[in-house]
Amino acid sequence: MFVLINTSCFTGFGNVGLHTMRYLHRFGAKCVGIGEVDGSIWNPSGIDPKELEDYKLANGTIVGFPNSTPYEENILEADCDILIPAASEKQLTKANAHKIRAKIIAEGANGPTTPDADRIFLERNIMVIPDLYLNAGGVTVSYFEWLKNLNHVSYGRLTFKYERDSNYHLLMSVQESLERKFGKHGGSIPIVPTSEFQARVAGASEKDIVHSGLAYTMERSARQIMRTANKYNLGLDLRTAAYVNAIEKVFKVYNEAGLTFT
Ligand SMILES: NC(=O)c1ccc[n+]([C@@H]2O[C@H](COP(=O)([O-])OP(=O)(O)OC[C@H]3O[C@@H](n4cnc5c(N)ncnc54)[C@H](O)[C@@H]3O)[C@@H](O)[C@H]2O)c1
């Protein structure tokens, strides 16, 4: 979803801000501005997350970061494709909603948009990706952790060896099939895995499993929210779509448990 975004700006370079920036950067997005309590910085060529993290660790602030200039205006109103409020509640209100220039607002923080501002964004066709979906990755992984603790076994422990052995068997059977067909006049036919496959031959680590489970869950939820938005003709109102989606799920579970009347 973020891969095609050109420029982005943030408020709040804390946990959410830093890690959002790291992942967006990895997928080719350019972060042009960041706002903090004591000042904002700007670089239209993009700011490197690692360099900024090191600078903040050494200096306790992002202000004065060498590869940037100070941004004197309100960073929320800066010219960018995607605005990520990642600091605190009620940053986007009816007082500033008309001045926002971003095309997409991605709510990293909880409750950064007031209901009045939300209505203005809808009227202005600005897409708001709501907090209850967008910043739910952390609690999703906490849920995985809870499942792991219930089972008293780490992810992958029961399958690591089986997976690795299966991958070697797969390579061996490709080699044997080729040798049966073409013979091995010049010695055996070497089967060289691609670098991507080589990296996976040993099987998924626990981290790989958690990352892929998280990506799967978030992609699936995004599709469900978009389907709900289409089904009820909600247009860009993804917040209502996300709430409807969540309430429908709760209803389904209660209904199936026989706890509701229809
Ligand atoms: N940490 C998580 O796992 C997590 C997960 C989902 C959502 N959230 C939400 O994201 C938001 C930020 O959480 P965090 O964990 O990154 O907190 P944090 O304290 O690590 O970072 C917040 C940053 O915002 C800055 N800040 C505060 N007020 C500001 C303002 N007015 N303008 C600009 N910068 C300001 C602070 O200086 C700090 O660097 C909160 O709303 C939190 O509820 C956090």
PDB file of C-alpha atoms and ligand atoms in Angstrom:
ATOM      1  CA  MET A   1       0.000   0.000   0.000  1.00  0.00           C
ATOM      2  CA  PHE A   2       2.817   2.396   0.833  1.00  0.00           C
ATOM      3  CA  VAL A   3       5.156   1.435  -1.960  1.00  0.00           C
ATOM      4  CA  LEU A   4       3.876   3.991  -4.420  1.00  0.00           C
ATOM      5  CA  ILE A   5       3.904   6.903  -2.084  1.00  0.00           C
ATOM      6  CA  ASN A   6       6.471   9.549  -2.979  1.00  0.00           C
ATOM      7  CA  THR A   7       6.691  11.822  -0.040  1.00  0.00           C
ATOM      8  CA  SER A   8       5.503  11.706   3.504  1.00  0.00           C
ATOM      9  CA  CYS A   9       5.737  13.799   6.620  1.00  0.00           C
ATOM     10  CA  PHE A  10       5.311  13.000  10.286  1.00  0.00           C
ATOM     11  CA  THR A  11       4.529  14.512  13.592  1.00  0.00           C
ATOM     12  CA  GLY A  12       6.152  12.721  16.488  1.00  0.00           C
ATOM     13  CA  PHE A  13       9.451  10.904  16.135  1.00  0.00           C
ATOM     14  CA  GLY A  14       8.840   8.395  18.910  1.00  0.00           C
ATOM     15  CA  ASN A  15       8.253   4.636  18.692  1.00  0.00           C
ATOM     16  CA  VAL A  16       5.481   4.807  16.124  1.00  0.00           C
ATOM     17  CA  GLY A  17       7.075   7.623  14.102  1.00  0.00           C
ATOM     18  CA  LEU A  18      10.524   6.041  13.876  1.00  0.00           C
ATOM     19  CA  HIS A  19       9.370   2.533  12.959  1.00  0.00           C
ATOM     20  CA  THR A  20       6.777   3.783  10.472  1.00  0.00           C
ATOM     21  CA  MET A  21       9.517   5.826   8.832  1.00  0.00           C
ATOM     22  CA  ARG A  22      11.885   2.829   8.739  1.00  0.00           C
ATOM     23  CA  TYR A  23       9.349   0.588   6.995  1.00  0.00           C
ATOM     24  CA  LEU A  24       8.149   3.249   4.542  1.00  0.00           C
ATOM     25  CA  HIS A  25      11.767   4.072   3.684  1.00  0.00           C
ATOM     26  CA  ARG A  26      12.494   0.390   3.076  1.00  0.00           C
ATOM     27  CA  PHE A  27       9.630   0.251   0.565  1.00  0.00           C
ATOM     28  CA  GLY A  28      10.868   3.291  -1.339  1.00  0.00           C
ATOM     29  CA  ALA A  29       8.854   6.119   0.239  1.00  0.00           C
ATOM     30  CA  LYS A  30      10.564   9.425   0.903  1.00  0.00           C
ATOM     31  CA  CYS A  31      10.085  11.169   4.225  1.00  0.00           C
ATOM     32  CA  VAL A  32      10.427  14.912   3.609  1.00  0.00           C
ATOM     33  CA  GLY A  33       9.498  16.375   6.980  1.00  0.00           C
ATOM     34  CA  ILE A  34       9.208  15.542  10.665  1.00  0.00           C
ATOM     35  CA  GLY A  35       7.687  17.556  13.477  1.00  0.00           C
ATOM     36  CA  GLU A  36       8.503  17.193  17.155  1.00  0.00           C
ATOM     37  CA  VAL A  37       7.567  19.120  20.283  1.00  0.00           C
ATOM     38  CA  ASP A  38      10.651  21.333  20.053  1.00  0.00           C
ATOM     39  CA  GLY A  39      10.712  21.959  16.287  1.00  0.00           C
ATOM     40  CA  SER A  40      10.340  20.547  12.781  1.00  0.00           C
ATOM     41  CA  ILE A  41      12.840  19.586  10.088  1.00  0.00           C
ATOM     42  CA  TRP A  42      12.546  19.413   6.296  1.00  0.00           C
ATOM     43  CA  ASN A  43      14.449  17.926   3.372  1.00  0.00           C
ATOM     44  CA  PRO A  44      12.701  17.569  -0.011  1.00  0.00           C
ATOM     45  CA  SER A  45      15.281  14.924  -1.036  1.00  0.00           C
ATOM     46  CA  GLY A  46      14.278  12.711   1.872  1.00  0.00           C
ATOM     47  CA  ILE A  47      15.499  12.093   5.409  1.00  0.00           C
ATOM     48  CA  ASP A  48      17.306   8.860   6.304  1.00  0.00           C
ATOM     49  CA  PRO A  49      15.657   7.125   9.304  1.00  0.00           C
ATOM     50  CA  LYS A  50      18.837   5.517  10.645  1.00  0.00           C
ATOM     51  CA  GLU A  51      20.856   8.750  10.454  1.00  0.00           C
ATOM     52  CA  LEU A  52      18.033  10.611  12.188  1.00  0.00           C
ATOM     53  CA  GLU A  53      17.659   7.942  14.876  1.00  0.00           C
ATOM     54  CA  ASP A  54      21.411   8.115  15.622  1.00  0.00           C
ATOM     55  CA  TYR A  55      21.280  11.914  15.703  1.00  0.00           C
ATOM     56  CA  LYS A  56      18.338  11.884  18.117  1.00  0.00           C
ATOM     57  CA  LEU A  57      20.034   9.332  20.379  1.00  0.00           C
ATOM     58  CA  ALA A  58      23.186  11.469  20.501  1.00  0.00           C
ATOM     59  CA  ASN A  59      21.474  14.853  20.875  1.00  0.00           C
ATOM     60  CA  GLY A  60      18.101  14.137  22.457  1.00  0.00           C
ATOM     61  CA  THR A  61      16.304  16.048  19.696  1.00  0.00           C
ATOM     62  CA  ILE A  62      15.739  15.990  15.934  1.00  0.00           C
ATOM     63  CA  VAL A  63      16.274  19.757  15.761  1.00  0.00           C
ATOM     64  CA  GLY A  64      19.552  20.675  14.047  1.00  0.00           C
ATOM     65  CA  PHE A  65      19.769  17.382  12.115  1.00  0.00           C
ATOM     66  CA  PRO A  66      22.503  18.103   9.519  1.00  0.00           C
ATOM     67  CA  ASN A  67      20.735  16.832   6.386  1.00  0.00           C
ATOM     68  CA  SER A  68      17.748  19.124   6.833  1.00  0.00           C
ATOM     69  CA  THR A  69      16.593  22.684   7.262  1.00  0.00           C
ATOM     70  CA  PRO A  70      14.302  23.918  10.025  1.00  0.00           C
ATOM     71  CA  TYR A  71      10.623  23.979   8.998  1.00  0.00           C
ATOM     72  CA  GLU A  72       9.161  27.110  10.489  1.00  0.00           C
ATOM     73  CA  GLU A  73       5.498  26.681   9.452  1.00  0.00           C
ATOM     74  CA  ASN A  74       3.116  24.095  10.898  1.00  0.00           C
ATOM     75  CA  ILE A  75       4.397  20.732   9.632  1.00  0.00           C
ATOM     76  CA  LEU A  76       0.862  19.284   9.624  1.00  0.00           C
ATOM     77  CA  GLU A  77       0.055  21.677   6.786  1.00  0.00           C
ATOM     78  CA  ALA A  78       3.166  20.858   4.745  1.00  0.00           C
ATOM     79  CA  ASP A  79       2.989  19.880   1.083  1.00  0.00           C
ATOM     80  CA  CYS A  80       3.234  16.076   0.942  1.00  0.00           C
ATOM     81  CA  ASP A  81       1.341  13.040  -0.345  1.00  0.00           C
ATOM     82  CA  ILE A  82       0.854  11.335   2.969  1.00  0.00           C
ATOM     83  CA  LEU A  83       0.663  12.837   6.428  1.00  0.00           C
ATOM     84  CA  ILE A  84       1.292  10.575   9.403  1.00  0.00           C
ATOM     85  CA  PRO A  85       0.235  11.972  12.750  1.00  0.00           C
ATOM     86  CA  ALA A  86       2.216   9.760  15.119  1.00  0.00           C
ATOM     87  CA  ALA A  87       2.334  11.823  18.318  1.00  0.00           C
ATOM     88  CA  SER A  88      -0.864  12.369  20.248  1.00  0.00           C
ATOM     89  CA  GLU A  89      -4.649  12.844  20.140  1.00  0.00           C
ATOM     90  CA  LYS A  90      -6.585  15.694  18.491  1.00  0.00           C
ATOM     91  CA  GLN A  91      -3.829  17.048  16.258  1.00  0.00           C
ATOM     92  CA  LEU A  92      -6.183  17.452  13.312  1.00  0.00           C
ATOM     93  CA  THR A  93      -9.165  19.616  14.184  1.00  0.00           C
ATOM     94  CA  LYS A  94     -11.680  21.837  12.409  1.00  0.00           C
ATOM     95  CA  ALA A  95      -9.161  24.675  12.892  1.00  0.00           C
ATOM     96  CA  ASN A  96      -6.544  23.118  10.620  1.00  0.00           C
ATOM     97  CA  ALA A  97      -8.407  20.463   8.554  1.00  0.00           C
ATOM     98  CA  HIS A  98      -9.014  22.930   5.696  1.00  0.00           C
ATOM     99  CA  LYS A  99      -5.290  23.665   5.478  1.00  0.00           C
ATOM    100  CA  ILE A 100      -4.037  20.097   5.217  1.00  0.00           C
ATOM    101  CA  ARG A 101      -2.408  19.506   1.825  1.00  0.00           C
ATOM    102  CA  ALA A 102      -1.715  15.748   2.069  1.00  0.00           C
ATOM    103  CA  LYS A 103      -3.821  13.401  -0.070  1.00  0.00           C
ATOM    104  CA  ILE A 104      -3.732  10.621   2.497  1.00  0.00           C
ATOM    105  CA  ILE A 105      -3.723  10.836   6.280  1.00  0.00           C
ATOM    106  CA  ALA A 106      -2.401   7.700   7.947  1.00  0.00           C
ATOM    107  CA  GLU A 107      -3.291   7.664  11.635  1.00  0.00           C
ATOM    108  CA  GLY A 108      -0.255   6.238  13.415  1.00  0.00           C
ATOM    109  CA  ALA A 109      -1.336   7.831  16.707  1.00  0.00           C
ATOM    110  CA  ASN A 110      -4.605   6.991  18.445  1.00  0.00           C
ATOM    111  CA  GLY A 111      -7.362   9.545  17.943  1.00  0.00           C
ATOM    112  CA  PRO A 112      -5.340  12.216  16.103  1.00  0.00           C
ATOM    113  CA  THR A 113      -8.411  13.401  14.122  1.00  0.00           C
ATOM    114  CA  THR A 114     -11.457  14.985  15.734  1.00  0.00           C
ATOM    115  CA  PRO A 115     -14.917  14.078  14.333  1.00  0.00           C
ATOM    116  CA  ASP A 116     -15.245  17.623  12.883  1.00  0.00           C
ATOM    117  CA  ALA A 117     -11.921  17.297  11.060  1.00  0.00           C
ATOM    118  CA  ASP A 118     -12.936  13.834   9.836  1.00  0.00           C
ATOM    119  CA  ARG A 119     -16.048  15.310   8.187  1.00  0.00           C
ATOM    120  CA  ILE A 120     -13.956  18.018   6.517  1.00  0.00           C
ATOM    121  CA  PHE A 121     -11.504  15.440   5.151  1.00  0.00           C
ATOM    122  CA  LEU A 122     -14.396  13.433   3.720  1.00  0.00           C
ATOM    123  CA  GLU A 123     -15.775  16.536   1.997  1.00  0.00           C
ATOM    124  CA  ARG A 124     -12.321  17.319   0.634  1.00  0.00           C
ATOM    125  CA  ASN A 125     -11.819  13.744  -0.631  1.00  0.00           C
ATOM    126  CA  ILE A 126      -8.770  13.212   1.560  1.00  0.00           C
ATOM    127  CA  MET A 127      -8.383   9.570   2.465  1.00  0.00           C
ATOM    128  CA  VAL A 128      -8.003   8.919   6.184  1.00  0.00           C
ATOM    129  CA  ILE A 129      -6.642   5.468   7.038  1.00  0.00           C
ATOM    130  CA  PRO A 130      -8.125   5.074  10.524  1.00  0.00           C
ATOM    131  CA  ASP A 131      -6.151   4.403  13.692  1.00  0.00           C
ATOM    132  CA  LEU A 132      -8.207   1.350  14.671  1.00  0.00           C
ATOM    133  CA  TYR A 133      -6.847  -0.394  11.586  1.00  0.00           C
ATOM    134  CA  LEU A 134      -3.551   1.311  10.806  1.00  0.00           C
ATOM    135  CA  ASN A 135      -1.813   1.162  14.163  1.00  0.00           C
ATOM    136  CA  ALA A 136      -3.201  -2.254  15.146  1.00  0.00           C
ATOM    137  CA  GLY A 137      -0.048  -4.147  14.096  1.00  0.00           C
ATOM    138  CA  GLY A 138       1.409  -3.901  17.623  1.00  0.00           C
ATOM    139  CA  VAL A 139      -1.624  -5.429  19.320  1.00  0.00           C
ATOM    140  CA  THR A 140      -1.871  -8.062  16.580  1.00  0.00           C
ATOM    141  CA  VAL A 141       1.652  -9.231  17.425  1.00  0.00           C
ATOM    142  CA  SER A 142       0.775  -9.105  21.141  1.00  0.00           C
ATOM    143  CA  TYR A 143      -2.067 -11.476  20.297  1.00  0.00           C
ATOM    144  CA  PHE A 144       0.400 -13.825  18.532  1.00  0.00           C
ATOM    145  CA  GLU A 145       2.580 -13.654  21.646  1.00  0.00           C
ATOM    146  CA  TRP A 146      -0.412 -14.555  23.839  1.00  0.00           C
ATOM    147  CA  LEU A 147      -1.148 -17.568  21.615  1.00  0.00           C
ATOM    148  CA  LYS A 148       2.490 -18.640  21.849  1.00  0.00           C
ATOM    149  CA  ASN A 149       2.397 -18.390  25.648  1.00  0.00           C
ATOM    150  CA  LEU A 150      -0.810 -20.436  25.833  1.00  0.00           C
ATOM    151  CA  ASN A 151       0.891 -23.173  23.830  1.00  0.00           C
ATOM    152  CA  HIS A 152       4.170 -22.995  25.786  1.00  0.00           C
ATOM    153  CA  VAL A 153       6.041 -23.481  22.534  1.00  0.00           C
ATOM    154  CA  SER A 154       7.699 -21.003  20.183  1.00  0.00           C
ATOM    155  CA  TYR A 155       6.497 -20.569  16.617  1.00  0.00           C
ATOM    156  CA  GLY A 156       8.194 -22.945  14.205  1.00  0.00           C
ATOM    157  CA  ARG A 157       9.759 -25.275  16.790  1.00  0.00           C
ATOM    158  CA  LEU A 158       7.666 -28.235  15.667  1.00  0.00           C
ATOM    159  CA  THR A 159       8.287 -27.666  11.964  1.00  0.00           C
ATOM    160  CA  PHE A 160      11.767 -26.084  11.521  1.00  0.00           C
ATOM    161  CA  LYS A 161      13.580 -29.371  10.913  1.00  0.00           C
ATOM    162  CA  TYR A 162      10.846 -30.865   8.770  1.00  0.00           C
ATOM    163  CA  GLU A 163      10.772 -27.765   6.564  1.00  0.00           C
ATOM    164  CA  ARG A 164      14.544 -27.675   6.124  1.00  0.00           C
ATOM    165  CA  ASP A 165      14.695 -31.402   5.291  1.00  0.00           C
ATOM    166  CA  SER A 166      11.807 -31.010   2.819  1.00  0.00           C
ATOM    167  CA  ASN A 167      13.620 -28.200   1.019  1.00  0.00           C
ATOM    168  CA  TYR A 168      16.754 -30.317   0.636  1.00  0.00           C
ATOM    169  CA  HIS A 169      14.648 -33.233  -0.640  1.00  0.00           C
ATOM    170  CA  LEU A 170      13.061 -30.901  -3.164  1.00  0.00           C
ATOM    171  CA  LEU A 171      16.470 -29.806  -4.481  1.00  0.00           C
ATOM    172  CA  MET A 172      17.666 -33.427  -4.608  1.00  0.00           C
ATOM    173  CA  SER A 173      14.603 -34.590  -6.542  1.00  0.00           C
ATOM    174  CA  VAL A 174      15.030 -31.796  -9.113  1.00  0.00           C
ATOM    175  CA  GLN A 175      18.662 -32.848  -9.528  1.00  0.00           C
ATOM    176  CA  GLU A 176      17.808 -36.551  -9.866  1.00  0.00           C
ATOM    177  CA  SER A 177      15.019 -35.849 -12.383  1.00  0.00           C
ATOM    178  CA  LEU A 178      17.337 -33.752 -14.559  1.00  0.00           C
ATOM    179  CA  GLU A 179      20.079 -36.367 -14.376  1.00  0.00           C
ATOM    180  CA  ARG A 180      17.640 -39.149 -15.314  1.00  0.00           C
ATOM    181  CA  LYS A 181      16.535 -37.155 -18.360  1.00  0.00           C
ATOM    182  CA  PHE A 182      19.867 -35.721 -19.507  1.00  0.00           C
ATOM    183  CA  GLY A 183      22.407 -38.099 -17.934  1.00  0.00           C
ATOM    184  CA  LYS A 184      25.437 -36.874 -16.040  1.00  0.00           C
ATOM    185  CA  HIS A 185      28.172 -37.107 -18.631  1.00  0.00           C
ATOM    186  CA  GLY A 186      30.126 -34.138 -17.314  1.00  0.00           C
ATOM    187  CA  GLY A 187      29.444 -35.077 -13.660  1.00  0.00           C
ATOM    188  CA  SER A 188      26.309 -34.408 -11.664  1.00  0.00           C
ATOM    189  CA  ILE A 189      24.094 -31.482 -12.631  1.00  0.00           C
ATOM    190  CA  PRO A 190      24.491 -28.799  -9.983  1.00  0.00           C
ATOM    191  CA  ILE A 191      21.219 -27.399  -8.668  1.00  0.00           C
ATOM    192  CA  VAL A 192      21.872 -23.912  -7.384  1.00  0.00           C
ATOM    193  CA  PRO A 193      19.031 -22.347  -5.416  1.00  0.00           C
ATOM    194  CA  THR A 194      18.247 -18.676  -6.104  1.00  0.00           C
ATOM    195  CA  SER A 195      19.436 -16.327  -3.366  1.00  0.00           C
ATOM    196  CA  GLU A 196      15.786 -15.909  -2.253  1.00  0.00           C
ATOM    197  CA  PHE A 197      15.303 -19.666  -1.968  1.00  0.00           C
ATOM    198  CA  GLN A 198      18.721 -20.143  -0.347  1.00  0.00           C
ATOM    199  CA  ALA A 199      17.672 -17.684   2.348  1.00  0.00           C
ATOM    200  CA  ARG A 200      14.575 -19.811   2.995  1.00  0.00           C
ATOM    201  CA  VAL A 201      16.070 -23.288   2.685  1.00  0.00           C
ATOM    202  CA  ALA A 202      16.660 -23.556   6.427  1.00  0.00           C
ATOM    203  CA  GLY A 203      12.957 -22.853   7.023  1.00  0.00           C
ATOM    204  CA  ALA A 204      11.200 -19.842   8.498  1.00  0.00           C
ATOM    205  CA  SER A 205      12.585 -18.408  11.737  1.00  0.00           C
ATOM    206  CA  GLU A 206      10.152 -17.405  14.476  1.00  0.00           C
ATOM    207  CA  LYS A 207      10.612 -13.780  13.374  1.00  0.00           C
ATOM    208  CA  ASP A 208       9.784 -14.716   9.742  1.00  0.00           C
ATOM    209  CA  ILE A 209       6.614 -16.479  10.888  1.00  0.00           C
ATOM    210  CA  VAL A 210       5.470 -13.517  13.001  1.00  0.00           C
ATOM    211  CA  HIS A 211       6.217 -11.025  10.208  1.00  0.00           C
ATOM    212  CA  SER A 212       4.374 -13.070   7.614  1.00  0.00           C
ATOM    213  CA  GLY A 213       1.419 -13.701   9.976  1.00  0.00           C
ATOM    214  CA  LEU A 214       1.219  -9.975  10.656  1.00  0.00           C
ATOM    215  CA  ALA A 215       1.366  -9.049   6.956  1.00  0.00           C
ATOM    216  CA  TYR A 216      -1.314 -11.644   6.155  1.00  0.00           C
ATOM    217  CA  THR A 217      -3.615 -10.387   8.935  1.00  0.00           C
ATOM    218  CA  MET A 218      -3.209  -6.720   8.008  1.00  0.00           C
ATOM    219  CA  GLU A 219      -3.704  -7.335   4.279  1.00  0.00           C
ATOM    220  CA  ARG A 220      -6.779  -9.457   4.954  1.00  0.00           C
ATOM    221  CA  SER A 221      -8.271  -6.805   7.259  1.00  0.00           C
ATOM    222  CA  ALA A 222      -7.557  -4.064   4.699  1.00  0.00           C
ATOM    223  CA  ARG A 223      -9.436  -6.052   2.041  1.00  0.00           C
ATOM    224  CA  GLN A 224     -12.345  -6.651   4.422  1.00  0.00           C
ATOM    225  CA  ILE A 225     -12.578  -2.931   5.246  1.00  0.00           C
ATOM    226  CA  MET A 226     -12.509  -1.997   1.546  1.00  0.00           C
ATOM    227  CA  ARG A 227     -15.191  -4.602   0.788  1.00  0.00           C
ATOM    228  CA  THR A 228     -17.366  -3.202   3.599  1.00  0.00           C
ATOM    229  CA  ALA A 229     -16.859   0.350   2.272  1.00  0.00           C
ATOM    230  CA  ASN A 230     -18.035  -0.820  -1.171  1.00  0.00           C
ATOM    231  CA  LYS A 231     -20.914  -2.896   0.183  1.00  0.00           C
ATOM    232  CA  TYR A 232     -22.438   0.040   2.127  1.00  0.00           C
ATOM    233  CA  ASN A 233     -21.406   2.655  -0.414  1.00  0.00           C
ATOM    234  CA  LEU A 234     -19.274   4.515   2.121  1.00  0.00           C
ATOM    235  CA  GLY A 235     -16.838   6.038  -0.370  1.00  0.00           C
ATOM    236  CA  LEU A 236     -13.670   7.191   1.399  1.00  0.00           C
ATOM    237  CA  ASP A 237     -15.189   6.836   4.863  1.00  0.00           C
ATOM    238  CA  LEU A 238     -12.868   4.011   5.889  1.00  0.00           C
ATOM    239  CA  ARG A 239     -13.340   4.751   9.577  1.00  0.00           C
ATOM    240  CA  THR A 240     -17.056   3.904   9.424  1.00  0.00           C
ATOM    241  CA  ALA A 241     -16.219   0.889   7.245  1.00  0.00           C
ATOM    242  CA  ALA A 242     -13.673  -0.331   9.836  1.00  0.00           C
ATOM    243  CA  TYR A 243     -16.193   0.088  12.683  1.00  0.00           C
ATOM    244  CA  VAL A 244     -18.962  -1.693  10.736  1.00  0.00           C
ATOM    245  CA  ASN A 245     -16.548  -4.469   9.899  1.00  0.00           C
ATOM    246  CA  ALA A 246     -15.535  -4.873  13.556  1.00  0.00           C
ATOM    247  CA  ILE A 247     -19.138  -4.788  14.830  1.00  0.00           C
ATOM    248  CA  GLU A 248     -20.215  -7.341  12.221  1.00  0.00           C
ATOM    249  CA  LYS A 249     -17.466  -9.685  13.402  1.00  0.00           C
ATOM    250  CA  VAL A 250     -18.523  -9.340  17.043  1.00  0.00           C
ATOM    251  CA  PHE A 251     -22.154  -9.921  16.009  1.00  0.00           C
ATOM    252  CA  LYS A 252     -21.202 -13.030  14.022  1.00  0.00           C
ATOM    253  CA  VAL A 253     -19.351 -14.575  16.969  1.00  0.00           C
ATOM    254  CA  TYR A 254     -22.189 -13.819  19.417  1.00  0.00           C
ATOM    255  CA  ASN A 255     -24.778 -15.029  16.927  1.00  0.00           C
ATOM    256  CA  GLU A 256     -22.946 -18.298  16.326  1.00  0.00           C
ATOM    257  CA  ALA A 257     -22.631 -18.767  20.096  1.00  0.00           C
ATOM    258  CA  GLY A 258     -26.436 -18.402  20.333  1.00  0.00           C
ATOM    259  CA  LEU A 259     -26.247 -15.191  22.357  1.00  0.00           C
ATOM    260  CA  THR A 260     -28.229 -12.914  20.036  1.00  0.00           C
ATOM    261  CA  PHE A 261     -31.706 -12.568  18.592  1.00  0.00           C
ATOM    262  CA  THR A 262     -32.057 -11.843  14.879  1.00  0.00           C
TER     263      THR A 262
HETATM  264  N1  LIG B   1       3.861   2.316  20.835  1.00  0.00           N
HETATM  265  C1  LIG B   1       2.919   1.546  20.312  1.00  0.00           C
HETATM  266  O1  LIG B   1       3.033   0.300  20.274  1.00  0.00           O
HETATM  267  C2  LIG B   1       1.678   2.170  19.721  1.00  0.00           C
HETATM  268  C3  LIG B   1       0.851   1.353  18.947  1.00  0.00           C
HETATM  269  C4  LIG B   1      -0.277   1.909  18.357  1.00  0.00           C
HETATM  270  C5  LIG B   1      -0.561   3.268  18.566  1.00  0.00           C
HETATM  271  N2  LIG B   1       0.237   4.024  19.357  1.00  0.00           N
HETATM  272  C6  LIG B   1      -0.137   5.438  19.503  1.00  0.00           C
HETATM  273  O2  LIG B   1       0.800   6.238  18.791  1.00  0.00           O
HETATM  274  C7  LIG B   1       1.020   7.484  19.458  1.00  0.00           C
HETATM  275  C8  LIG B   1       2.501   7.653  19.765  1.00  0.00           C
HETATM  276  O3  LIG B   1       2.924   6.542  20.552  1.00  0.00           O
HETATM  277  P1  LIG B   1       4.480   6.244  20.758  1.00  0.00           P
HETATM  278  O4  LIG B   1       4.539   4.928  21.443  1.00  0.00           O
HETATM  279  O5  LIG B   1       5.224   6.449  19.485  1.00  0.00           O
HETATM  280  O6  LIG B   1       4.853   7.385  21.804  1.00  0.00           O
HETATM  281  P2  LIG B   1       6.291   8.032  22.039  1.00  0.00           P
HETATM  282  O7  LIG B   1       6.193   8.746  23.348  1.00  0.00           O
HETATM  283  O8  LIG B   1       7.382   7.043  21.829  1.00  0.00           O
HETATM  284  O9  LIG B   1       6.403   9.093  20.853  1.00  0.00           O
HETATM  285  C9  LIG B   1       5.598  10.221  20.746  1.00  0.00           C
HETATM  286  C10 LIG B   1       6.466  11.323  20.170  1.00  0.00           C
HETATM  287  O10 LIG B   1       5.623  12.406  19.831  1.00  0.00           O
HETATM  288  C11 LIG B   1       6.236  13.603  20.254  1.00  0.00           C
HETATM  289  N3  LIG B   1       5.170  14.605  20.457  1.00  0.00           N
HETATM  290  C12 LIG B   1       4.329  14.728  21.496  1.00  0.00           C
HETATM  291  N4  LIG B   1       3.479  15.769  21.284  1.00  0.00           N
HETATM  292  C13 LIG B   1       3.805  16.298  20.097  1.00  0.00           C
HETATM  293  C14 LIG B   1       3.302  17.365  19.316  1.00  0.00           C
HETATM  294  N5  LIG B   1       2.298  18.123  19.758  1.00  0.00           N
HETATM  295  N6  LIG B   1       3.868  17.620  18.112  1.00  0.00           N
HETATM  296  C15 LIG B   1       4.882  16.861  17.660  1.00  0.00           C
HETATM  297  N7  LIG B   1       5.410  15.823  18.346  1.00  0.00           N
HETATM  298  C16 LIG B   1       4.876  15.552  19.549  1.00  0.00           C
HETATM  299  C17 LIG B   1       6.988  13.247  21.534  1.00  0.00           C
HETATM  300  O11 LIG B   1       8.050  14.153  21.788  1.00  0.00           O
HETATM  301  C18 LIG B   1       7.502  11.843  21.185  1.00  0.00           C
HETATM  302  O12 LIG B   1       8.774  11.857  20.539  1.00  0.00           O
HETATM  303  C19 LIG B   1       0.082   7.456  20.680  1.00  0.00           C
HETATM  304  O13 LIG B   1      -1.148   8.030  20.286  1.00  0.00           O
HETATM  305  C20 LIG B   1      -0.106   5.969  20.929  1.00  0.00           C
HETATM  306  O14 LIG B   1      -1.336   5.705  21.585  1.00  0.00           O
HETATM  307  C21 LIG B   1       1.368   3.513  19.919  1.00  0.00           C
END
